XYZ file of C-alpha atoms in Angstrom:
373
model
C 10.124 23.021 13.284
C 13.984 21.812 13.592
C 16.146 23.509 15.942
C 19.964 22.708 15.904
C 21.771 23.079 18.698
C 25.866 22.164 17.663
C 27.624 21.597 20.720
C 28.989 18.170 21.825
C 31.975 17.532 24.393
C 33.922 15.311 21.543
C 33.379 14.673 17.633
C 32.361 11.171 17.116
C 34.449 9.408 14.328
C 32.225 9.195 11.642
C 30.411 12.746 12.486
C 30.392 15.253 9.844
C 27.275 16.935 11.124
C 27.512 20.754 11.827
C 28.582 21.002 15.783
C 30.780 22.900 17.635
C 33.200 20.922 20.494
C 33.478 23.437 23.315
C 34.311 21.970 26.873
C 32.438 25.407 28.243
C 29.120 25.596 25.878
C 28.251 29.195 25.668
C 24.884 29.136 26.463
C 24.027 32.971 26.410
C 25.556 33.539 23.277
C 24.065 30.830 21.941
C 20.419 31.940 22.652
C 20.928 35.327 21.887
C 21.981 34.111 18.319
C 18.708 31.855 18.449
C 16.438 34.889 19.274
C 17.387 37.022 16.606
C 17.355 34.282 13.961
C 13.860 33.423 14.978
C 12.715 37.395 15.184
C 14.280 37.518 11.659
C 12.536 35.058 10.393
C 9.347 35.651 11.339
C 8.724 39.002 12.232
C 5.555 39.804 11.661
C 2.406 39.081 14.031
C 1.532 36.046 12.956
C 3.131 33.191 14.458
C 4.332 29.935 12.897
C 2.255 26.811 13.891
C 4.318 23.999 14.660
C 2.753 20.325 15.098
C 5.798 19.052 15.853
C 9.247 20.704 17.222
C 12.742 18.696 16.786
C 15.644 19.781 19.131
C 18.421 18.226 17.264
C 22.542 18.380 16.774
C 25.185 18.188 17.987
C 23.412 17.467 21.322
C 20.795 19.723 22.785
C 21.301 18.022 26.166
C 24.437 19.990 26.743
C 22.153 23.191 26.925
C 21.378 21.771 30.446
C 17.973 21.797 31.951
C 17.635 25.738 32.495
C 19.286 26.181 29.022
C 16.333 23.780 27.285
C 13.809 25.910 29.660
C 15.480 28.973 28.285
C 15.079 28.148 24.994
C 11.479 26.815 25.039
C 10.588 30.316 26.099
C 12.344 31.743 23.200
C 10.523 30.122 20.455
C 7.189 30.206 22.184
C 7.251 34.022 21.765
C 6.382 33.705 18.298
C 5.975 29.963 17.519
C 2.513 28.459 18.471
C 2.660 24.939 19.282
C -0.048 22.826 18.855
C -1.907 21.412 21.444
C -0.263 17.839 22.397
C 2.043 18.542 20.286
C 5.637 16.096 20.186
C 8.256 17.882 21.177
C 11.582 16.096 20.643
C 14.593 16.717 22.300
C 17.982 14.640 21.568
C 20.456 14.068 24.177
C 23.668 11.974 25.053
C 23.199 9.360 28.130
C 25.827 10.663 30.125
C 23.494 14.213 30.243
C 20.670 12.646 31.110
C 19.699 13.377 35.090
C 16.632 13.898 37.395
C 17.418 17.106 37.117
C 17.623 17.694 33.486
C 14.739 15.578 32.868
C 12.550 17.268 35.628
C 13.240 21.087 33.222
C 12.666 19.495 30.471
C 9.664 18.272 30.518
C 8.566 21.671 32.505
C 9.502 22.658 29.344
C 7.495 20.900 27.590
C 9.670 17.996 25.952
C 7.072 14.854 25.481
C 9.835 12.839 23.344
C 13.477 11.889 24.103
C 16.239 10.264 21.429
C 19.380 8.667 23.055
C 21.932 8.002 21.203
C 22.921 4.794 22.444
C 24.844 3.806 19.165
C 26.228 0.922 20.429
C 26.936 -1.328 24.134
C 29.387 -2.451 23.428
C 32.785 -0.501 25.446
C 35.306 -1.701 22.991
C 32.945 -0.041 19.575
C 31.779 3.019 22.037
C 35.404 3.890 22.302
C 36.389 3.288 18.711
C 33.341 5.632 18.087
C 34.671 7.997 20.534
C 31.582 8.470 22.223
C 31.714 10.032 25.797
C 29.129 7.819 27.170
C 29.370 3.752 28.920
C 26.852 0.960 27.946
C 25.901 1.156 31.897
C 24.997 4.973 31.468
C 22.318 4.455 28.333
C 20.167 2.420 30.889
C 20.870 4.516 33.699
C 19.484 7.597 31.516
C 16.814 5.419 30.330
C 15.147 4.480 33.609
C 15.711 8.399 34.719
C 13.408 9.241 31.721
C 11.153 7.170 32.442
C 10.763 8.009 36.508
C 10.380 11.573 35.647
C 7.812 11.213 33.277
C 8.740 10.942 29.573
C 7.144 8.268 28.113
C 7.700 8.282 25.080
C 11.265 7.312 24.144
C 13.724 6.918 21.422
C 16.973 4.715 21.048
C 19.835 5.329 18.023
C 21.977 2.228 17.157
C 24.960 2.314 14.073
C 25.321 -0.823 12.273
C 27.934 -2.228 9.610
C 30.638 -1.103 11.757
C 34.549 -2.251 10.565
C 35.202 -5.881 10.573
C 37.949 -5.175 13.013
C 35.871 -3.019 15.690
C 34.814 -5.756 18.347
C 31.229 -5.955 18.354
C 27.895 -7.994 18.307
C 25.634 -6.790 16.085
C 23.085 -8.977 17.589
C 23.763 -8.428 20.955
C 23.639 -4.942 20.760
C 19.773 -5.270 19.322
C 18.743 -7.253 22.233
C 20.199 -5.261 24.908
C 18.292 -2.379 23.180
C 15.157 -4.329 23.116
C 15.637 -5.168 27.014
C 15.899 -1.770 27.803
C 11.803 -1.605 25.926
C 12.188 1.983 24.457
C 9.562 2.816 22.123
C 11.098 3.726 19.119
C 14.338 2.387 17.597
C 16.656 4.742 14.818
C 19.227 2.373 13.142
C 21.865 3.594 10.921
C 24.379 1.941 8.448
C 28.118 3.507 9.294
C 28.871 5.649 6.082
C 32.553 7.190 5.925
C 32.540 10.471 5.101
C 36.180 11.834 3.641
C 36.524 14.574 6.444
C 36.107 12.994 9.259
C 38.382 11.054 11.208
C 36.843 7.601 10.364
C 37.473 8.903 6.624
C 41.202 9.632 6.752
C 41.853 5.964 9.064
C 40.192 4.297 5.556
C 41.633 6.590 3.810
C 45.674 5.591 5.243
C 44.474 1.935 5.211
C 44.319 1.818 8.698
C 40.146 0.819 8.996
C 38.315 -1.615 6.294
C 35.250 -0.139 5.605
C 32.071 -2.765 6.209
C 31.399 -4.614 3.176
C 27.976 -3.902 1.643
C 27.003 -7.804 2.433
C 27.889 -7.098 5.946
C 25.886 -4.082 5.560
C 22.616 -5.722 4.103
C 23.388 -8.848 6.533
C 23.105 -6.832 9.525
C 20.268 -4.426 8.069
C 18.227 -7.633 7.425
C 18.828 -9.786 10.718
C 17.382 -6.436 12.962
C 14.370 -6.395 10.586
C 13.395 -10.076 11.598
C 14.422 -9.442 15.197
C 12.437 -6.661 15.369
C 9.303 -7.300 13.295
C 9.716 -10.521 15.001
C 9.125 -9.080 18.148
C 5.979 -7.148 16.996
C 8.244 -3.547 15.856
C 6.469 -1.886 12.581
C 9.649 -1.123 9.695
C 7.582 1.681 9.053
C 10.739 3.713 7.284
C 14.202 2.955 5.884
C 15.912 3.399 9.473
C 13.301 3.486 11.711
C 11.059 0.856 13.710
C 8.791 1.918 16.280
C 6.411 0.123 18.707
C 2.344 0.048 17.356
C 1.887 3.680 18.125
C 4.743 5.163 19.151
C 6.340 6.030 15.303
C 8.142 9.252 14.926
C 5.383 12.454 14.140
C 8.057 14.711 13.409
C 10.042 12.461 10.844
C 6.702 11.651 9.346
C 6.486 15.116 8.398
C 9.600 15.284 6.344
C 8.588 12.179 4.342
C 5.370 13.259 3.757
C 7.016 16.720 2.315
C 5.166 18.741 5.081
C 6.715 22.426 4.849
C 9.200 22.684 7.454
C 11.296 25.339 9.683
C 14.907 25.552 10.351
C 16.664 27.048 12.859
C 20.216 27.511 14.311
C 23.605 26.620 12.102
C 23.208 24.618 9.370
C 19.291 24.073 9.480
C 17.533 23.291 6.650
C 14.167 25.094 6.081
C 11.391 24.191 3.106
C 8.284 25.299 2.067
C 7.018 23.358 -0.631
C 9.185 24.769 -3.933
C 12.249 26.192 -2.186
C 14.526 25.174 0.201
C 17.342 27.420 2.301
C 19.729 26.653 4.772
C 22.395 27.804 6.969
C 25.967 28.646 6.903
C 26.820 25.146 9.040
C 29.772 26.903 11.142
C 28.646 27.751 14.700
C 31.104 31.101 15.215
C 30.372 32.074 11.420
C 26.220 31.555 12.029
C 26.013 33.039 15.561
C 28.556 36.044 14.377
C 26.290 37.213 11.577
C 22.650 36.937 13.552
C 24.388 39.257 16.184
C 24.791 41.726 13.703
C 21.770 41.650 12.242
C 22.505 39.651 9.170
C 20.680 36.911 7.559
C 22.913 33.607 8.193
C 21.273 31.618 4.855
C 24.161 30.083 3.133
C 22.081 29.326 0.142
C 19.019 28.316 -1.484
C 17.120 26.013 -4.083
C 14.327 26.429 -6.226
C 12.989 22.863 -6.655
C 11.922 22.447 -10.081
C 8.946 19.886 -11.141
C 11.323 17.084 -11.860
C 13.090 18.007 -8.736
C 9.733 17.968 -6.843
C 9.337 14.373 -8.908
C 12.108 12.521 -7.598
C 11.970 14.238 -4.202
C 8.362 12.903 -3.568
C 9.280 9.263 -4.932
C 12.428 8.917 -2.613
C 10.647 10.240 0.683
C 7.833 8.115 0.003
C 9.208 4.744 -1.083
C 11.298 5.421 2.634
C 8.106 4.881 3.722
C 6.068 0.905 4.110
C 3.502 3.133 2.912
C 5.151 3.911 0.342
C 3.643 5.550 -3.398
C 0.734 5.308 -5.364
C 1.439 4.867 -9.466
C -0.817 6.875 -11.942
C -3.043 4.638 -13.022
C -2.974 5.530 -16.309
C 0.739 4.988 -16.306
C 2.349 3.563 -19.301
C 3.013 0.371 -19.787
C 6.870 0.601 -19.442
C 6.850 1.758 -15.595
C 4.789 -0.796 -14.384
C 7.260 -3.781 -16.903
C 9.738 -1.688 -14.567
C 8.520 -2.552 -11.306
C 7.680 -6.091 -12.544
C 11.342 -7.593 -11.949
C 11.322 -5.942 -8.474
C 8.244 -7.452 -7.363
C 9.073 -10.895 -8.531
C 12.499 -10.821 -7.026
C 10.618 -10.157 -3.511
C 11.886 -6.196 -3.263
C 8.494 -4.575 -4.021
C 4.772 -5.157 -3.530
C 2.396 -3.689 -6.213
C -1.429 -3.429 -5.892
C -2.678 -3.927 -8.830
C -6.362 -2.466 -8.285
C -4.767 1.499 -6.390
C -1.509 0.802 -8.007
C 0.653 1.207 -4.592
C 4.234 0.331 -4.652
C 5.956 -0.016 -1.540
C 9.337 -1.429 -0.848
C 10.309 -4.522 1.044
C 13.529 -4.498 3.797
C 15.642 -5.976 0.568
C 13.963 -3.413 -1.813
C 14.781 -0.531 0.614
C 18.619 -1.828 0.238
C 18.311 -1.114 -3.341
C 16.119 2.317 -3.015
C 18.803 4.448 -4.784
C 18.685 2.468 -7.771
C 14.888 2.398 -8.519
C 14.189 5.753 -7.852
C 15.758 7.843 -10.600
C 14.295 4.858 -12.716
C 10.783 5.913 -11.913
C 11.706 9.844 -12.344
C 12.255 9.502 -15.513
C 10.882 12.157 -17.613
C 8.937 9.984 -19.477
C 7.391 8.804 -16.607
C 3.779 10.155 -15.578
C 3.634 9.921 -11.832
């Protein structure tokens, strides 16, 4: 199960997530809203089982300890969680205190994402980010003394030429820090957000995509030098410690989705919220249904779905073995040029760090109609 809770104190400059800045986050309202969504969606006696629960955003942590408490005792009157269960909540560093640690894992949070993004002060504050380098540590080694052990650290990469950064440094503060899971993402500019109008006036050079595969490629070697699985696209985790709820998504688990602009899926169809805060929390309190829309996967849908989620994956897909000839003369270039490995005896593909570069191009390749897995 996803929760999204949208409030943040600022919008970063490349955000175009659904959130909701408010300086006073209205907590009540807020949960009230979260209630009836959840007794709306599953009303009946049964309760949903959840193996994993994702507090996501915007930034959860804002809730404040009692709010998270709050919260947790909302869903558990009609969501069953499984026993040991990861419960993830995300947070900012600058939220992160004895105290709020202390509720939440009364709560019953087991996992904790920071997003660190960068340490650098001079790319924190181009990012507008509310947080210093100095408080990602501090919030690290608070989680830690009050008990959450497992823990999660978000880094951007391929930021502007012009933003003063080290791309390597920033890795091996994160590493010093020893979380146990590491999220890294390549900066995309999206057109409504304020990074997207500075490139759009000139004023910011977007990365190049050499600086993006250079710096996507130097933290794989750092950190499968240092003994970190690449077990998906962005993610690298400790032996152990990868993410249970991600895992779900890329295995096309059926999910649920709560809270503005949550995504829910079951399999064949997939629904999700109107994204606006006011809008979504308006239309629960009176009883309404806040979908914004839905989709009815079809089978070549489902096809290229499954191939993208798992070629993410270092698992990643197993070809029919009867396929034709064609698909596997397909895959033949991209194993030779060192961006695929194919087992010739199961007839698993999986993608290398340079073949996961070049994932959007070799996927609707393999969906092809014509194709037979």
């Amino acid at each position: 199960m996803y929760v999204h809770v949208p409030f943040c104190a600022r919008r970063c400059s490349y955000c175009d997530f659904a959130i909701a800045v408010r300086r006073s986050v209205p907590v009540d309202e807020y949960l009230a809203a979260l209630a009836g969504e959840l007794a709306m969606r599953y009303s009946g006696e049964d309760a949903w089982r959840a193996s994993t629960l994702y507090l996501g955003g915007g930034t959860p942590s804002r809730l404040g300890g009692e709010g998270i408490v709050r919260l947790m005792d909302i869903l558990r009157a009609r969501i069953v969680l499984d026993p040991g269960a990861e419960v993830t909540i995300e947070a900012n560093p600058d939220d992160v205190t004895a105290e709020a640690v202390a509720a939440w894992r009364h709560a019953g949070v087991t996992r904790l994402s920071l997003g660190a993004q960068s340490f650098d002060p001079g790319a924190l504050e181009w990012m507008h980010r509310t947080h210093t380098a100095g408080q990602t540590e501090t919030a690290v080694g608070i989680a830690r003394d009050g008990g959450i052990e497992d823990l999660s650290l978000d880094l951007i990469f391929a930021l502007p030429a012009s933003v003063p950064r080290s791309w390597p440094a920033d890795l091996a503060q994160a590493l010093a820090l020893n979380p146990d899971h590491l999220s890294l993402y390549g900066l995309t500019v999206e057109r409504s957000t304020p990074l997207g109008r500075w490139v759009a006036r000139g004023a910011v050079t977007a990365a190049t995509d050499d600086r993006y595969a250079e710096e996507y490629l130097a933290a794989h070697q750092a950190l499968a030098g240092a003994g970190w699985e690449h077990y998906e696209v962005s993610s690298f985790a400790k032996p152990g410690a990868r993410s249970r709820h991600n895992g779900g998504y890329w295995s096309g688990a059926a999910y649920a989705g709560l809270g503005p602009g949550a995504h829910e899926f079951d399999g064949e169809v997939r629904r999700w919220n109107i994204g606006a805060y006011t809008a979504w929390a308006q239309r629960v309190l009176l009883g309404e249904d806040p979908v914004a829309d839905r989709e009815v996967l079809t089978a070549e849908n489902r096809v290229s779905e499954r191939l993208y989620l798992e070629l993410r994956t270092a698992a990643g897909t197993v070809l029919d073995t009867a396929a034709q000839p064609w698909v596997r003369a397909l895959v033949r270039p991209w194993v030779e040029a060192g961006w695929a490995e194919l087992d010739g005896q199961s007839g698993r593909l999986s993608l290398t760090a340079e073949g996961w570069l070049r994932l959007d191009e070799l996927v609707p390749m393999l969906a092809n109609p014509g194709s037979r897995y």
